[in-house]
Coordinates of C-alpha atoms and ligand atoms in Angstrom, one line a residue:
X260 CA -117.5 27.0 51.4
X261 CA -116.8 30.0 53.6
X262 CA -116.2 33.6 51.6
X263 CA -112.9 33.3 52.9
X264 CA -112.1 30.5 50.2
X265 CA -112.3 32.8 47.6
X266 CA -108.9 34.5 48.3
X267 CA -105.3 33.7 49.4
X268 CA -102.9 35.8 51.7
X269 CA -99.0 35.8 51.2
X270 CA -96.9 36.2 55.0
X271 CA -93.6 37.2 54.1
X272 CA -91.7 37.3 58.2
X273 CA -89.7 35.0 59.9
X274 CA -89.8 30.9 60.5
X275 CA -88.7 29.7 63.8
X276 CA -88.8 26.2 64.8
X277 CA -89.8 26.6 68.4
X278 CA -92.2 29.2 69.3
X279 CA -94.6 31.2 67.5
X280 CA -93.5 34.4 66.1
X281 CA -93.1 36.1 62.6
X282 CA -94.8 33.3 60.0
X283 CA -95.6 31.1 62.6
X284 CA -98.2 33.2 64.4
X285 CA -99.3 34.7 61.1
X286 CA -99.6 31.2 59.4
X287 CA -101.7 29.5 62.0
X288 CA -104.1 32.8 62.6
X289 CA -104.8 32.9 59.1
X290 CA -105.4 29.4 58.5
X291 CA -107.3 29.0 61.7
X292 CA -110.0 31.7 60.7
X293 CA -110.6 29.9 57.2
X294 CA -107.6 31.6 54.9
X295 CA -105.8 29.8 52.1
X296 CA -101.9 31.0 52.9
X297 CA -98.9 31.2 51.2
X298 CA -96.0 31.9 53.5
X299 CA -92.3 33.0 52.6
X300 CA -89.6 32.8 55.3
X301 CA -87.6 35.9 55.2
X302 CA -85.0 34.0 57.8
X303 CA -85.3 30.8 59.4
X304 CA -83.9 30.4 63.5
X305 CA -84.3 28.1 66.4
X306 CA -86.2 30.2 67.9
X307 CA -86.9 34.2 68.6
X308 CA -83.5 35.6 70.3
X309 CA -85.1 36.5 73.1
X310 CA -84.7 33.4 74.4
X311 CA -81.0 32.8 73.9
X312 CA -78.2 32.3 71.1
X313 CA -80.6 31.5 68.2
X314 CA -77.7 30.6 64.4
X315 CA -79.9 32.6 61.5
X316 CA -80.4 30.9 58.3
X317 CA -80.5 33.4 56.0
X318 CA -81.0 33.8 52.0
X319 CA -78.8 34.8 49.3
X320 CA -80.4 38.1 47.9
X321 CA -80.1 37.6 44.7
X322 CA -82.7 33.7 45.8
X323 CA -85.0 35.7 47.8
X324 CA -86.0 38.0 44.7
X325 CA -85.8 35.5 42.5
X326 CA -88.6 33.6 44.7
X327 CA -90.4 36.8 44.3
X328 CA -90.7 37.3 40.5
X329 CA -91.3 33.4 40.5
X330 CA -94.5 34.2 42.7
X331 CA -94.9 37.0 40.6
X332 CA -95.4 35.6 37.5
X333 CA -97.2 32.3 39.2
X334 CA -99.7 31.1 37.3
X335 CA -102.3 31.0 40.7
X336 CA -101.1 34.6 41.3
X337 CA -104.8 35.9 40.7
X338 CA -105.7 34.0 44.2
X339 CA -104.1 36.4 46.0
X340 CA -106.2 39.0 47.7
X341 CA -103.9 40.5 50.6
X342 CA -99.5 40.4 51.3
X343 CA -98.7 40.5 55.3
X344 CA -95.3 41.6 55.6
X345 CA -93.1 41.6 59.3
X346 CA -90.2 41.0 59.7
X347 CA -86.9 41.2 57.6
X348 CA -83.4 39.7 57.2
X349 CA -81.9 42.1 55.4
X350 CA -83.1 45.9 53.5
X351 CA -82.9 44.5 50.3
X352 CA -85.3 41.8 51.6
X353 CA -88.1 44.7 51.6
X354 CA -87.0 46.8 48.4
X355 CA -88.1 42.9 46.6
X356 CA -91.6 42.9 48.9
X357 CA -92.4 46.1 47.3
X358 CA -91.8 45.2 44.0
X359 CA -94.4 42.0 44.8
X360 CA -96.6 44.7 46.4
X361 CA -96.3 47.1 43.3
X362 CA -97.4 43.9 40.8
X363 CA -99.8 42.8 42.0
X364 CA -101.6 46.1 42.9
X365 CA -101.2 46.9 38.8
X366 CA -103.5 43.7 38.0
X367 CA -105.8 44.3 41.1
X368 CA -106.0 47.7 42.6
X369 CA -107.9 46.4 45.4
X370 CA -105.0 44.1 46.7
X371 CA -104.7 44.4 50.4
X372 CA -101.2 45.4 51.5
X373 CA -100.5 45.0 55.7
X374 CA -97.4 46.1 56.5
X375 CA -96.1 45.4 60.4
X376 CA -92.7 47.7 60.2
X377 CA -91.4 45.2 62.7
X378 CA -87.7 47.2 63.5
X379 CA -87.4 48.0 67.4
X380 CA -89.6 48.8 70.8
X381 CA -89.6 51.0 73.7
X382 CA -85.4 49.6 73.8
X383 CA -84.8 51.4 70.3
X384 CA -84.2 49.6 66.8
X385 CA -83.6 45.9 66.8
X386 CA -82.7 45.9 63.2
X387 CA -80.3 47.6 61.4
X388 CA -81.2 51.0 60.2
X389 CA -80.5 50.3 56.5
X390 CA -83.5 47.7 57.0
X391 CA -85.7 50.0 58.6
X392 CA -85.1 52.9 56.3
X393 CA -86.0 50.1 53.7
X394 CA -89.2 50.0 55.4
X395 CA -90.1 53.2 55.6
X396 CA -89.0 54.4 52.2
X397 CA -90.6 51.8 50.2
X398 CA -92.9 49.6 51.8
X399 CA -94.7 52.1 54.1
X400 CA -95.9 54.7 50.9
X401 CA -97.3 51.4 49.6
X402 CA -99.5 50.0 52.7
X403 CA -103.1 49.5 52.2
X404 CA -102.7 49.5 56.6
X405 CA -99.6 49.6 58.5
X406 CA -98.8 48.0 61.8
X407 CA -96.6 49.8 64.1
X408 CA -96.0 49.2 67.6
X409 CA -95.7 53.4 69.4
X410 CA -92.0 52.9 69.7
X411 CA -92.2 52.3 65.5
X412 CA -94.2 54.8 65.0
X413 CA -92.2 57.4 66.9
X414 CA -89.0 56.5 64.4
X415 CA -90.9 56.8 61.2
X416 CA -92.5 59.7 61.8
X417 CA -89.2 61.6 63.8
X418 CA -91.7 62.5 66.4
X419 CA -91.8 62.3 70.4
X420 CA -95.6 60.0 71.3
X421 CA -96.6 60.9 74.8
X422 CA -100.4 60.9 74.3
X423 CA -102.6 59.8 71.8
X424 CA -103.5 63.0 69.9
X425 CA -99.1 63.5 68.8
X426 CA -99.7 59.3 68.1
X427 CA -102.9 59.9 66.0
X428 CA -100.9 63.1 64.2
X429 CA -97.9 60.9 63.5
X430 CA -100.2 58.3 62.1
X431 CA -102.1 60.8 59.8
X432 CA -98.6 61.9 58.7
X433 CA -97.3 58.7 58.1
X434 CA -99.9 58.4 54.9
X435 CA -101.9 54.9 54.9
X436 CA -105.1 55.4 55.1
X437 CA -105.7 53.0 58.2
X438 CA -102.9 52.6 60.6
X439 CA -103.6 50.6 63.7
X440 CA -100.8 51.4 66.2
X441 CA -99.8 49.0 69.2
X442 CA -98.9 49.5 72.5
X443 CA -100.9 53.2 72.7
X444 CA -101.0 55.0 75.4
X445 CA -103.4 53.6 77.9
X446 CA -106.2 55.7 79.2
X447 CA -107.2 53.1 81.7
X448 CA -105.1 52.1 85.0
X449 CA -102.6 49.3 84.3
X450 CA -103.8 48.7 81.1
X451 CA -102.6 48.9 77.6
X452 CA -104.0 48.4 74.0
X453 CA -104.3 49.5 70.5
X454 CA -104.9 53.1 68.3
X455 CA -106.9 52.6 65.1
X456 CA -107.3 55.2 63.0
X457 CA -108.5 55.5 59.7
X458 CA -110.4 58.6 57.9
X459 CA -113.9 58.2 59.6
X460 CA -112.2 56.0 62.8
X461 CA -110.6 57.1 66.2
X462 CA -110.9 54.0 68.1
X463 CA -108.7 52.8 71.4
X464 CA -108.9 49.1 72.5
X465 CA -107.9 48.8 75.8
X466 CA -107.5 45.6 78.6
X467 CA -105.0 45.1 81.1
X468 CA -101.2 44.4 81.1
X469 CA -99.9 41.0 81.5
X470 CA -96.9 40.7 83.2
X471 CA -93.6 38.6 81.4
X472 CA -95.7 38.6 77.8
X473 CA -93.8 36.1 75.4
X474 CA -92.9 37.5 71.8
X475 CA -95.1 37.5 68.8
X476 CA -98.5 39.7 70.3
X477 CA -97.6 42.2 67.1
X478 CA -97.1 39.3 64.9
X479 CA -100.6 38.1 66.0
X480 CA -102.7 40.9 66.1
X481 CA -101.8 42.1 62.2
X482 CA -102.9 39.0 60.9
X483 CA -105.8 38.6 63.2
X484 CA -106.8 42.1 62.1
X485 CA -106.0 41.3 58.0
X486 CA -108.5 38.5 58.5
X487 CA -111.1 40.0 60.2
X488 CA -110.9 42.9 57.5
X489 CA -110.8 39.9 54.9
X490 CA -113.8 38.6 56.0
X491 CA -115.9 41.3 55.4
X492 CA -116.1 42.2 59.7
X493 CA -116.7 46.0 60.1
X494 CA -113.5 48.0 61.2
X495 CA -114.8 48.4 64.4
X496 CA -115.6 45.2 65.0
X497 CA -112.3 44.0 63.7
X498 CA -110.4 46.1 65.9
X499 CA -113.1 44.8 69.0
X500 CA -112.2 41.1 68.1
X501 CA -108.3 40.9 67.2
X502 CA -107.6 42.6 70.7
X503 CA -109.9 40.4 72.4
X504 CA -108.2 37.1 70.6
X505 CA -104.6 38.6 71.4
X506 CA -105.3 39.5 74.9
X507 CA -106.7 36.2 75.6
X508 CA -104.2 34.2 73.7
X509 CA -101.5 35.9 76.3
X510 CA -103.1 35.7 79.5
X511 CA -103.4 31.7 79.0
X512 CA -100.0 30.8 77.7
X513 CA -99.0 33.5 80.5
X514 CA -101.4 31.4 83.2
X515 CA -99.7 28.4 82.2
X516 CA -96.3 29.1 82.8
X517 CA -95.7 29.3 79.0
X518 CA -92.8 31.5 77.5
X519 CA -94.5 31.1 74.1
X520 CA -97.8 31.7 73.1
X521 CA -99.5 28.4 72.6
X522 CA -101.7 29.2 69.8
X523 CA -102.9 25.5 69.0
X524 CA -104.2 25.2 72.6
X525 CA -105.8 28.4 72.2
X526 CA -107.2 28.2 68.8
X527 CA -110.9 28.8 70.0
X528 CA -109.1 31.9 71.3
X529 CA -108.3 33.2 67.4
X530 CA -112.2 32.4 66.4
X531 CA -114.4 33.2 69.4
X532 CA -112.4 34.8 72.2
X533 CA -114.6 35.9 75.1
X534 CA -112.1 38.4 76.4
X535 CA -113.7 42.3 77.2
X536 CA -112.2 45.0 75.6
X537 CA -113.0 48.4 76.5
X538 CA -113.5 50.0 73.7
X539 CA -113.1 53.8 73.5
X540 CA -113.8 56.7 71.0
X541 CA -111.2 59.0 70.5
X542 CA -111.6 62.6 69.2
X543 CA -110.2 62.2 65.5
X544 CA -107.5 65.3 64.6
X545 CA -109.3 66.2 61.5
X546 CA -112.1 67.0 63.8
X547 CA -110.1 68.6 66.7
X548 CA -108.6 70.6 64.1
X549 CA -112.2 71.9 62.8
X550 CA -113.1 73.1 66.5
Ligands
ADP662 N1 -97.6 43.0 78.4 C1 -98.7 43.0 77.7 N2 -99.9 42.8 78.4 C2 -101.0 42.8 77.7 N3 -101.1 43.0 76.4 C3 -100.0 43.2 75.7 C4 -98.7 43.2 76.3 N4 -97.8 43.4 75.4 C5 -98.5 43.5 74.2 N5 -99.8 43.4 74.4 C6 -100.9 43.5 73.4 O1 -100.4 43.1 72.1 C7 -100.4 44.2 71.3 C8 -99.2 44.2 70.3 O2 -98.1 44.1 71.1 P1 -96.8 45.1 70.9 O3 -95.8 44.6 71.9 O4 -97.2 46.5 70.8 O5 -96.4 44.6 69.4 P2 -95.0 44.3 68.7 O6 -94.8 42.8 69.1 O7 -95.2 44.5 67.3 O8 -94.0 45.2 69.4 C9 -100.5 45.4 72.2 O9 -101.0 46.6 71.6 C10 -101.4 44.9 73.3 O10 -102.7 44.9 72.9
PLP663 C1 -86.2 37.3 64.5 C2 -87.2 38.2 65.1 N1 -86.7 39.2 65.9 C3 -87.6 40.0 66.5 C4 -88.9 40.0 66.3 C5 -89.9 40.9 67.0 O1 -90.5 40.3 68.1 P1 -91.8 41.0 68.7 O2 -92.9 40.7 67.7 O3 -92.1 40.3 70.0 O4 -91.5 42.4 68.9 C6 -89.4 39.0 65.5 C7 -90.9 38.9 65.3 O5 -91.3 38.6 64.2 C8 -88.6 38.1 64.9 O6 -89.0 37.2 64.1

């Protein structure tokens, strides 16, 4: 039995039928590298929007927190080790996630919490602002690690990211003690990556940009990352081997004409991908700040 048995995950994001966003990718990266999963819809579509007219199924409030303090008071409850949260349907959606957070972190303070604030990119907020105040104001205080693409980041923290020191001060100010921030800005040609920082880490993982990327790449990498952290894999590492499996999961749906990912096809991709990264060391602030 692999050490990865031992615990379950709940992914609380979307469920499209086509494609492989929100729950999808979370789901089958999860369950691919050896994780027991529960998985909560937080809306259901066709598929992501991006690709046209896509009718939402959505939840009566009132159900979706009553599914939560059922899965808070399930008896299997102990199993879980770590929540993923993404994306939302509606703010009060994320006001019930942190009540699920806050629970289970009273009977086991070492409950992993990831929380992707997925609300908008470089073309501003996707979703509407009473979600991702939601976001900010209750789930982000509560994140063991938080997700944000630069674009996120620069919302939540009110500040203007042109370089990676004001992106590694608005992380710091955020206040999780790892945040691992997407779409950085790249220190190599043409290229693009992530910003990890936690206390003793300043790391950049860079590769090259891919041209027409489908949706779902910050949907991935989170739970990629989550389960390399699950397993026990050095931060470093972690960081190292979720880029790599992103990277490479996009350049061969890309190759192949794909305008999804195609995560079964590339599931040797999620375990072993043999994709260079380049990783960097960054100058952290709190020792900038010392010089
Ligand atoms: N066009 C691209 N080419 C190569 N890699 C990409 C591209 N877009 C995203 N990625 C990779 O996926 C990561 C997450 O994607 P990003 O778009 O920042 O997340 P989100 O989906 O949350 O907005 C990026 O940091 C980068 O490593
Ligand atoms: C309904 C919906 N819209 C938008 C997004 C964001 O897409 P992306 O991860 O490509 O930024 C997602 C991703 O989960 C989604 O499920």
């Amino acid at each position: 039995m692999s050490e990865n048995a031992a615990g379950a995950v709940i992914v609380i994001s979307s469920h499209v039928v086509r494609g492989s966003v929100g729950n999808r990718a979370a789901v089958f990266a999860l369950e691919t590298l050896g994780h027991q999963v529960w998985a909560l819809p937080t809306i259901v579509l066709p598929w992501h929007p991006g690709h046209g007219r896509s009718t939402r199924l959505t939840f009566a409030e009132a159900d979706f927190e009553a599914a939560i303090d059922d899965l808070i008071h399930a008896p299997s409850i102990g199993e879980v080790k770590a929540v993923l949260s993404g994306y939302f349907g509606n703010a009060a959606q994320a006001r019930s996630v942190a009540k699920l957070v806050s629970s289970l972190r009273e009977k086991n303070p070492e409950l992993l919490y990831v929380c992707d604030p997925v609300m908008g990119d470089l073309g501003g907020l996707y979703v509407p602002e009473a979600t991702a105040e939601a976001i900010r104001d209750h789930l982000i205080p509560l994140a063991s690690l938080a997700t944000p693409n630069r674009y996120e980041l620069a919302w939540l923290s009110g500040a203007a990211l042109d370089d990676n020191n004001a992106v590694m001060e608005a992380a710091l100010s955020l206040g999780p003690s790892r945040m691992l921030v997407t779409s950085a800005v790249p220190m190599m040609a043409g290229g693009t990556g992530n910003l990890y920082l936690s206390g003793k880490h300043a790391l950049l993982a860079e590769h090259r940009v891919v041209e027409n990327p489908p949706n779902g790449l910050g949907d991935l990498l989170a739970a990629l990352f989550l389960s390399r952290l699950l397993s026990g894999v050095e931060d470093e590492k972690a960081l190292q081997l979720a880029t790599a499996s992103v990277f490479e999961v996009l350049a061969r749906a890309v190759k192949r004409g794909s305008n999804e990912l195609m995560l079964a096809s590339d599931a040797s991709s999620l375990s072993t991908p043999m994709a260079m990264v380049q990783m960097r060391h960054l100058i952290h602030p709190a020792q900038r700040r010392k010089k």
